[in-house]
Tab-separated table of C-alpha atoms in Angstrom:
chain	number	residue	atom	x	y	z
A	14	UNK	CA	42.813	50.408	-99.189
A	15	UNK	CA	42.093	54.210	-99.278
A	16	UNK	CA	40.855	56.010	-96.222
A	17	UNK	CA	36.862	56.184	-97.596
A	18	UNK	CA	36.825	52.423	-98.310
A	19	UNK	CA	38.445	51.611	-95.066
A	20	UNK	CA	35.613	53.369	-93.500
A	21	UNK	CA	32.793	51.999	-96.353
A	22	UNK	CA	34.041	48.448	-94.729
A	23	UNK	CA	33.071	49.555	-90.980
A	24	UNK	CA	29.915	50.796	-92.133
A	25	UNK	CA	28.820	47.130	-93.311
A	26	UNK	CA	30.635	46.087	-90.014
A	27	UNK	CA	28.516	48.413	-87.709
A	28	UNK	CA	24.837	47.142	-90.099
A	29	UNK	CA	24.956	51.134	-90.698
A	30	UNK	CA	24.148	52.324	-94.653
A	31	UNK	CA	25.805	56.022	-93.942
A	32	UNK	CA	28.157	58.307	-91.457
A	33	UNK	CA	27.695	61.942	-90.844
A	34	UNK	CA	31.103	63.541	-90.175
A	35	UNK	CA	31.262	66.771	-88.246
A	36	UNK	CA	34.410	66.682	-86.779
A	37	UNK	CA	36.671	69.035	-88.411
A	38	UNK	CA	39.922	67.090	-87.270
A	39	UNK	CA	38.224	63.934	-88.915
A	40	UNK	CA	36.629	66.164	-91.808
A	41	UNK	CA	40.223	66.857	-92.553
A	42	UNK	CA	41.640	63.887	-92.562
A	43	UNK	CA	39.203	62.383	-95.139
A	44	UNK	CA	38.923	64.886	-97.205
A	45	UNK	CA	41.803	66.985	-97.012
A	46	UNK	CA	39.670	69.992	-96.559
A	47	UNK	CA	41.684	72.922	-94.447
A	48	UNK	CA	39.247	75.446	-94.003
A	49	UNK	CA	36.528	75.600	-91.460
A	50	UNK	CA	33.225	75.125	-92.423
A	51	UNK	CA	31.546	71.850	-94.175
A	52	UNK	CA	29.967	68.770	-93.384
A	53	UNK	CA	31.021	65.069	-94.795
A	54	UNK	CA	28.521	62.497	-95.650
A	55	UNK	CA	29.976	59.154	-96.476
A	56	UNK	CA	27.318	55.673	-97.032
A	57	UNK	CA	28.194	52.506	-98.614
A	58	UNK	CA	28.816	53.683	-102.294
A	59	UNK	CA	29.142	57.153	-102.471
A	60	UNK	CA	31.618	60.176	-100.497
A	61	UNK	CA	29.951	63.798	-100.728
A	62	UNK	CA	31.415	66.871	-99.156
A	63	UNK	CA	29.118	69.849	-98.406
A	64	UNK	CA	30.627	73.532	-97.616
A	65	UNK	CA	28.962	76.949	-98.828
A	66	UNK	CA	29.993	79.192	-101.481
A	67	UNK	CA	33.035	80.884	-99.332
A	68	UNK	CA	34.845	77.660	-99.691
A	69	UNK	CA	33.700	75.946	-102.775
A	70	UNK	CA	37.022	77.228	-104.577
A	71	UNK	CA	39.360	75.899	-101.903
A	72	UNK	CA	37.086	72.231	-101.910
A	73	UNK	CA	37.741	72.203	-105.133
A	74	UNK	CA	41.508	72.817	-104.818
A	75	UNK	CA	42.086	70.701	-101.606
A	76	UNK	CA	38.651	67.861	-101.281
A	77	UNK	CA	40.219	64.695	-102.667
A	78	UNK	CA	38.910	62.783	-105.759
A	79	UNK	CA	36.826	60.386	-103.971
A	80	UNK	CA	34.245	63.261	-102.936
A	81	UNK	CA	31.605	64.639	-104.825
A	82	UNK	CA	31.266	68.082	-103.635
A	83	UNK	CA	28.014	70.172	-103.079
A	84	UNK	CA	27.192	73.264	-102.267
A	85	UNK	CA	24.875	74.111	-99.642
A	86	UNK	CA	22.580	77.465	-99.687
A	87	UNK	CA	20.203	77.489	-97.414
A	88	UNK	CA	20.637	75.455	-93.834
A	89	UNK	CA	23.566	72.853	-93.953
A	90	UNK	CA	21.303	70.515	-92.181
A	91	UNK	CA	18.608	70.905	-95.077
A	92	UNK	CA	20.907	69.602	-97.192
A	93	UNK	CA	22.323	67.015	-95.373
A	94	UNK	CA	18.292	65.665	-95.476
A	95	UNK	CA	18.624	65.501	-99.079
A	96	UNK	CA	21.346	64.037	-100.049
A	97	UNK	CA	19.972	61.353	-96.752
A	98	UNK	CA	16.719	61.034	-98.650
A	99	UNK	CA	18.489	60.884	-102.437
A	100	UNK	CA	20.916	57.832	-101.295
A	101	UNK	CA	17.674	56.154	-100.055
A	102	UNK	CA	20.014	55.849	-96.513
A	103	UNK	CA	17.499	54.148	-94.155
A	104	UNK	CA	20.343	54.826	-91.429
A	105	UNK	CA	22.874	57.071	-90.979
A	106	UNK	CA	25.813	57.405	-87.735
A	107	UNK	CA	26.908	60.374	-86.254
A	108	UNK	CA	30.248	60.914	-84.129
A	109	UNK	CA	28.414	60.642	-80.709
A	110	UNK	CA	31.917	62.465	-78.833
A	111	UNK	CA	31.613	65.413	-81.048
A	112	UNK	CA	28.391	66.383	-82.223
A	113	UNK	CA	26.617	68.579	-79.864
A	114	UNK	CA	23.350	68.243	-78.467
A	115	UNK	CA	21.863	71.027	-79.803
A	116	UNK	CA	23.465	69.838	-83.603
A	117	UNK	CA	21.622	66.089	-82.591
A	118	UNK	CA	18.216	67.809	-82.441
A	119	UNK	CA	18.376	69.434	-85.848
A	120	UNK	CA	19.577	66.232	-87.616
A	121	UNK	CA	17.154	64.028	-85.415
A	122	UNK	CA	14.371	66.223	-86.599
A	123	UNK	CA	15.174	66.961	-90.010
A	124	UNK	CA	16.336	63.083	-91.188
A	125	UNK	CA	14.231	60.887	-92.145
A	126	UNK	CA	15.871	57.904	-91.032
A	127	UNK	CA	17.300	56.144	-87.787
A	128	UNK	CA	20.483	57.893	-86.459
A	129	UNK	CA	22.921	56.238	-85.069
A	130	UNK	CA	25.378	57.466	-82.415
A	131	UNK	CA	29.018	55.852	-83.453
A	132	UNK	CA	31.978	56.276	-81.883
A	133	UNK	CA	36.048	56.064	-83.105
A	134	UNK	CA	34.851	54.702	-86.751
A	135	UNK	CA	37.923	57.107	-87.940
A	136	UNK	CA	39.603	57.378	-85.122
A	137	UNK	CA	40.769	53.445	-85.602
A	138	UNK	CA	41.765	54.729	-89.392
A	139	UNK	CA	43.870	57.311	-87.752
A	140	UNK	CA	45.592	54.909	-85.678
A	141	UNK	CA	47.927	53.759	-88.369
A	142	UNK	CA	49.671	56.565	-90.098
A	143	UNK	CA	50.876	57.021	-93.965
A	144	UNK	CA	53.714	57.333	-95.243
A	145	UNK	CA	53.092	60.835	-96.295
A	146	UNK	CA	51.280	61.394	-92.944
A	147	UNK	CA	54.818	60.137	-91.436
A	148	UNK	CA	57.079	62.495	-93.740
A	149	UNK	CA	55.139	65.150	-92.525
A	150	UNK	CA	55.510	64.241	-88.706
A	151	UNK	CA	58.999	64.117	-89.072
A	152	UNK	CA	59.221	67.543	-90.074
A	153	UNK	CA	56.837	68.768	-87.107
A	154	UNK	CA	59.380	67.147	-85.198
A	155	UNK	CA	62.548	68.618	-87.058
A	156	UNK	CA	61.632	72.039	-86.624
A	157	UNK	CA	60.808	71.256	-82.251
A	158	UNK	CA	64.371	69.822	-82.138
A	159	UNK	CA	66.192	72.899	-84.173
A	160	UNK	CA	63.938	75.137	-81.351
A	161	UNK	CA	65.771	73.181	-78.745
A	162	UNK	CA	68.945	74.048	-79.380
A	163	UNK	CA	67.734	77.775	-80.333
A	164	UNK	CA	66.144	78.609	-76.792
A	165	UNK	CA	69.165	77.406	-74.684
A	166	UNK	CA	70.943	80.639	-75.516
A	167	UNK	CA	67.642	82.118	-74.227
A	168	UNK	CA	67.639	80.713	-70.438
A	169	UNK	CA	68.872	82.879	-68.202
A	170	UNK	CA	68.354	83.465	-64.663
A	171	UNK	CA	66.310	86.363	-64.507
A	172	UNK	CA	64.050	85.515	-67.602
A	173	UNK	CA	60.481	85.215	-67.159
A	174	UNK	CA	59.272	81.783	-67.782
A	175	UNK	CA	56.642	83.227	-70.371
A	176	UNK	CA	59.452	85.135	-72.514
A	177	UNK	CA	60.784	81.639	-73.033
A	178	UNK	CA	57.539	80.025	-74.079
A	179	UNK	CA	57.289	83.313	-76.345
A	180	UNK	CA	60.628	82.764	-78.143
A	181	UNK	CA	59.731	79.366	-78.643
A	182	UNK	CA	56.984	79.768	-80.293
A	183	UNK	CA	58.051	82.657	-82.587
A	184	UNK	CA	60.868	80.408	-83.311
A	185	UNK	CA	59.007	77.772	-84.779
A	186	UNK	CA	56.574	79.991	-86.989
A	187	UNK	CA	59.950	81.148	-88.270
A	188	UNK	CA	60.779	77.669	-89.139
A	189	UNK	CA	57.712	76.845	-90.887
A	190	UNK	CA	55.249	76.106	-88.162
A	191	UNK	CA	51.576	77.112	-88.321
A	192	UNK	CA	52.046	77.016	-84.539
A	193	UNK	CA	52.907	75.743	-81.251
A	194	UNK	CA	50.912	72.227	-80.817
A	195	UNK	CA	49.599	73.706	-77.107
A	196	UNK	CA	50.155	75.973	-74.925
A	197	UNK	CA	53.930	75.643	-74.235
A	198	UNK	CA	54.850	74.657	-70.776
A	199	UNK	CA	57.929	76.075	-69.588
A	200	UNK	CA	58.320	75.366	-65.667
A	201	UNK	CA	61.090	76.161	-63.376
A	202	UNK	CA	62.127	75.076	-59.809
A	203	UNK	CA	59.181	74.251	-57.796
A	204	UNK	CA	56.627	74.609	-60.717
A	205	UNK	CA	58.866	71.803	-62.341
A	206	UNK	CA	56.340	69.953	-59.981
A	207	UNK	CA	53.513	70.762	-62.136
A	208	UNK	CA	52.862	68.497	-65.077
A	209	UNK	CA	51.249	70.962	-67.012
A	210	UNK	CA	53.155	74.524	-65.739
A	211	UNK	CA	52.198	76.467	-68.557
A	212	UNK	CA	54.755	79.206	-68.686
A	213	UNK	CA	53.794	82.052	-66.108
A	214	UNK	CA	55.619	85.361	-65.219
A	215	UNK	CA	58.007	83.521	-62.726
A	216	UNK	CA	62.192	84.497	-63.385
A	217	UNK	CA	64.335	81.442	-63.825
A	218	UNK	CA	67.005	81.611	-60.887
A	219	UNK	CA	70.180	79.440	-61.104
A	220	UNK	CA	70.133	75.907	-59.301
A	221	UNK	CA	66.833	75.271	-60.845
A	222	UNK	CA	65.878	72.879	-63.200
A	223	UNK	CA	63.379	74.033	-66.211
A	224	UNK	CA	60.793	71.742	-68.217
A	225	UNK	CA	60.390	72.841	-71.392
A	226	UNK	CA	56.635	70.927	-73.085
A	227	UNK	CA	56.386	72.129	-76.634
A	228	UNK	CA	55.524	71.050	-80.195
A	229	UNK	CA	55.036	72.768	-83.569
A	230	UNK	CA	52.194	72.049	-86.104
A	231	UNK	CA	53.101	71.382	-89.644
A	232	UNK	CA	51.014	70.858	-92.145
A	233	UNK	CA	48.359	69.846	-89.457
A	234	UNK	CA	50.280	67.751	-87.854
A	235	UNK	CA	51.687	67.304	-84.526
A	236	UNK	CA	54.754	67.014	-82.868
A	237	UNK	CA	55.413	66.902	-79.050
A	238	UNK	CA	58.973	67.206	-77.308
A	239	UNK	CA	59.524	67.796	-73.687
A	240	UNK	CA	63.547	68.251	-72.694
A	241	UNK	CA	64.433	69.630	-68.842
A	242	UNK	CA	67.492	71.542	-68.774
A	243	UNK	CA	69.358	72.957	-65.428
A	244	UNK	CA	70.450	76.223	-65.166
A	245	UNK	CA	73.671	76.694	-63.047
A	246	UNK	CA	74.643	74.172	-60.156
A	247	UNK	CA	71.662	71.738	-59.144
A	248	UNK	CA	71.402	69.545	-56.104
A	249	UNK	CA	71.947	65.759	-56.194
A	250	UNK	CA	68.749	65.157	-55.659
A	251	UNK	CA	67.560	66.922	-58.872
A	252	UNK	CA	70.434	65.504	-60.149
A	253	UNK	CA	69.131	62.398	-58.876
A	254	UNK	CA	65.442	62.909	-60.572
A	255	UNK	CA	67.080	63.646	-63.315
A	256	UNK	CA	68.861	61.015	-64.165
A	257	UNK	CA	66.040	58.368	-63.323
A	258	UNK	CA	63.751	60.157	-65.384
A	259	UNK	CA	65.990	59.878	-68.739
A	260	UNK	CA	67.380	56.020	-67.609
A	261	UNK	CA	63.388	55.630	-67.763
A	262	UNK	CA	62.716	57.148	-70.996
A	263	UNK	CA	65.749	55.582	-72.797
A	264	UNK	CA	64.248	51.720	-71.661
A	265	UNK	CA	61.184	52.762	-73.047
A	266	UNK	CA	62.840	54.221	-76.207
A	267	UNK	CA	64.712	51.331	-76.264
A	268	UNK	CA	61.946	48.612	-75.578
A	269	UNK	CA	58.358	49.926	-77.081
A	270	UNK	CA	57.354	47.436	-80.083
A	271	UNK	CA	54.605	46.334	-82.185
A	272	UNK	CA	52.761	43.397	-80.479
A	273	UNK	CA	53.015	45.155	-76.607
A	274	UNK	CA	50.061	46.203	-74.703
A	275	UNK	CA	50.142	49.472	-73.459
A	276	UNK	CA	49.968	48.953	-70.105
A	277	UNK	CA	53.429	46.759	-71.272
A	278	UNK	CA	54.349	49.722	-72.891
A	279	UNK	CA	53.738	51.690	-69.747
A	280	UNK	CA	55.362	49.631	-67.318
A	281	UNK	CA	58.376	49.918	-69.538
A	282	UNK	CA	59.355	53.205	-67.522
A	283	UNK	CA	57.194	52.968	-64.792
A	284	UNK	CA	58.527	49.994	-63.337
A	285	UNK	CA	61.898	51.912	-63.389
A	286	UNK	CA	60.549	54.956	-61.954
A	287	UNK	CA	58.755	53.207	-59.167
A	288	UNK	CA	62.259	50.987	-58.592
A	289	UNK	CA	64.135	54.016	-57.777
A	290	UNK	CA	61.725	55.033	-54.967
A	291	UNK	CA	59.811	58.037	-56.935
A	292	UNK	CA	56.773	55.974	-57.949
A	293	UNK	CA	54.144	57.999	-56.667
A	294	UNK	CA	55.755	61.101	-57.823
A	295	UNK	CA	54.913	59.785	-61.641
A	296	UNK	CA	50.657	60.080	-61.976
A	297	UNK	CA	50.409	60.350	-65.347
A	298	UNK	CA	50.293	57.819	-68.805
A	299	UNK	CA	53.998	57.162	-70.063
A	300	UNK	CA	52.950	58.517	-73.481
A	301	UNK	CA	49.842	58.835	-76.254
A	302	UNK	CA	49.246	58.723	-79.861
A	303	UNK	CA	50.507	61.686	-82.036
A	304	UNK	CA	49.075	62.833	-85.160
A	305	UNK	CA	46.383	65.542	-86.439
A	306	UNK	CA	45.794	65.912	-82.699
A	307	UNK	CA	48.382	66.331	-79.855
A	308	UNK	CA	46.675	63.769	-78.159
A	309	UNK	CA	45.568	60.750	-80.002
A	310	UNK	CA	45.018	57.233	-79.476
A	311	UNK	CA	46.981	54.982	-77.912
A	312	UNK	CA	47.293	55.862	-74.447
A	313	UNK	CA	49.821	54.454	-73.057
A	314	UNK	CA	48.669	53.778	-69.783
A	315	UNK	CA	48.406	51.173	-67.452
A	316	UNK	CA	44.789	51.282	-67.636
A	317	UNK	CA	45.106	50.168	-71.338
A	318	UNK	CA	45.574	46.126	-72.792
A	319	UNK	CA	45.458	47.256	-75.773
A	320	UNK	CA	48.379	46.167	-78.434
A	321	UNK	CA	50.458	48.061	-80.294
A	322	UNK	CA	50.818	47.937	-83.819
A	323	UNK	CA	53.639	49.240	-86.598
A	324	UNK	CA	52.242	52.293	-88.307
A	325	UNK	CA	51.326	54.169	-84.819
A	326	UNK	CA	52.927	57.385	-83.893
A	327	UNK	CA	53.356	57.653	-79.873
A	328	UNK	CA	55.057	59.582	-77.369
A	329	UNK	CA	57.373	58.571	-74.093
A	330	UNK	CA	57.521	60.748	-71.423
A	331	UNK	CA	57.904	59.631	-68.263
A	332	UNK	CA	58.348	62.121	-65.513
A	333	UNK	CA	59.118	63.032	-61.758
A	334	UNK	CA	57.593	65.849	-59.654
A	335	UNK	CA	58.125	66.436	-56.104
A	336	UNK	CA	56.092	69.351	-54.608
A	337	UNK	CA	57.717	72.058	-53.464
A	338	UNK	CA	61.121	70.975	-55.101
A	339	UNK	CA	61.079	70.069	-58.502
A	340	UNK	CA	60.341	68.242	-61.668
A	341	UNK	CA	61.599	66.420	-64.722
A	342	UNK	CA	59.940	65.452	-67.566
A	343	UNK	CA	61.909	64.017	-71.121
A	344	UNK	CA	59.575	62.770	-74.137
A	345	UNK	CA	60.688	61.887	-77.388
A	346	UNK	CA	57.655	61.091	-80.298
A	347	UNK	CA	58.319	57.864	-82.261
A	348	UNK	CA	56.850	55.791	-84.552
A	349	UNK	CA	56.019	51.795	-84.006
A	350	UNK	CA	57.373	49.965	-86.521
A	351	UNK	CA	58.098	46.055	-87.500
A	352	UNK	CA	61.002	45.461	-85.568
A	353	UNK	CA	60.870	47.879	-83.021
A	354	UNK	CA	60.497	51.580	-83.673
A	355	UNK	CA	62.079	54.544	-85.286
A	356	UNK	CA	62.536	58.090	-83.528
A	357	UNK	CA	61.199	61.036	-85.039
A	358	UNK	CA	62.793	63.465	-82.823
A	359	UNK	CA	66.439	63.558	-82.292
A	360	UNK	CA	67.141	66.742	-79.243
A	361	UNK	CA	69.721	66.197	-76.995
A	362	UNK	CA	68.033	64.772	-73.972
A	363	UNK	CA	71.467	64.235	-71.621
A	364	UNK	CA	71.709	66.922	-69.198
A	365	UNK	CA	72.421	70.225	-70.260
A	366	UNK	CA	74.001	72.670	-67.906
A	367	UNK	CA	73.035	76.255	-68.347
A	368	UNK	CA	75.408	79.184	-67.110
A	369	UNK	CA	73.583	80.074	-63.757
């Protein structure tokens, strides 16, 4: 079943005859639209796609064949009343987590029937990924492991943190990337104790480990690698961190499958972590869902019963930080499948040792 009749079979599930989609993440993935301006109606029968005339051309080149595509002229939200009144939709839902308030007034005032807030009606679709959707992943992830092994001849003591981020991302543009996936955290020594240490203007001095968080976007889509390298000599306690962080990340490599929860999913390398006495050095999920977005459903978390199924793309990446000492973080992106799961990045996660 196609993407629009999956979500033509949740409208009759939700009692709903229509779906207003303003999300451009979710405008994208149903209609393969890449620019940055229309509005997707979608009701039991029919799929319409409404952008002005600066992107009729490109609709027409990218929309796929389910839509009907219209051009708006005056205010979107006019239009959007009309087509509403023309499909006779006595309801319609709109995505309650992304439609501002000030965008709910205009449609509230302008429809003339009930609307309905809805929430994850595409995000379940999203869950599950394509194979095409999966071919492109891979390649996100291809061009974050070739960056790996580019930016180790970059780390240096004496380099700014932020001159590594930079390389990194220039890297992957080179390779095909539209981008970086975030803001690329690159965090040495004691910032290695910040989960999110976007890069800053701190040098990398030998005896420290670094945390490097990136990700390029292909095609849309999202990859998300993490690798921690050390640069010169380290202590045995990094060493130590170290090595309990990847013995973590391997079991839950090695053990995430279709038909876990995710808090099983989650204690897969927490249970490990906490074993080796760093417990509450690891506050975060042990991975999330990977697609369009950097962050997706499934969280991972041990907040979470809900089960895994083949088809999802997730991350693992368990991590240590100890304040005013040190981190470690290693995260691979994979993808759930029937008997297990498949890895869709390959970097070298055993401990590299940098000249210091």
């Amino acid at each position: 079943m196609d993407k629009v009749s999956q979500l033509q079979s949740q409208l009759k599930t939700q009692n709903i005859d229509g779906v207003l989609i303003t999300n451009p993440i979710n405008r994208r993935y149903m209609t393969g639209f890449t620019g940055t301006s229309g509005i997707v109606v979608i009701s039991r029968e029919d799929a319409i796609f409404i952008t002005d005339f600066r992107y009729i051309e490109q609709a027409n080149q990218e929309v796929s064949n389910n839509f009907t595509i219209k051009e708006h002229k005056g205010p979107i939200v006019d239009t959007v009343a009309e087509i509403v009144d023309q499909l006779n939709l006595t309801s319609i839902g709109f995505e309650q987590q992304h439609l501002t308030y000030a965008a709910y007034e205009q449609y509230r005032k302008k429809l003339k029937t009930d609307f309905v807030p809805t929430s994850d009606l595409i995000d379940k679709i999203r869950l599950i990924k394509s194979e095409n959707e999966l071919s492109i992943l891979k390649e996100a992830c291809n061009i974050a492991d070739k960056a790996y092994d580019y930016i180790l001849d970059v780390i240096k003591p004496g380099v700014k943190e932020i001159d590594v981020a930079n390389e990194l991302e220039f890297y992957m543009r080179r390779q095909g990337a539209q981008s970086s996936s975030f803001d690329i955290i690159v965090a040495s020594g004691y910032r290695g104790a910040l989960p999110h240490g976007v890069a800053s203007t701190k040098k990398i001095q030998a005896g420290e480990l670094v945390t490097l968080d990136f990700g390029a976007i292909y095609q849309g889509y999202c990859s998300d690698i993490t690798r921690t390298v050390a640069v010169g000599a380290i202590d045995e306690e990094l060493h130590t961190i170290y090595e309990t962080v990847l013995s973590a990340q391997k079991k839950g490599v090695e053990g995430i499958q279709a038909g876990l929860t995710c808090k099983e999913a989650d204690a897969l390398t927490r249970d490990h972590i906490k074993a080796a006495g760093y417990g509450e050095y690891f506050g975060h999920a042990t991975g999330h869902g990977l697609g369009l977005e950097v962050h997706e459903q499934p969280a991972l978390s041990y907040r979470s019963t809900k089960p895994l199924e083949a088809g999802m793309v997730v991350t693992v990446e368990p991590g240590i930080y100890v304040p005013n000492v040190g981190g470690c973080r290693i995260e691979d992106d994979i993808v759930i499948t029937e008997n297990g799961n498949e890895r869709l990045s390959h970097a070298n996660k055993e401990l590299v040792q940098l000249p210091g």
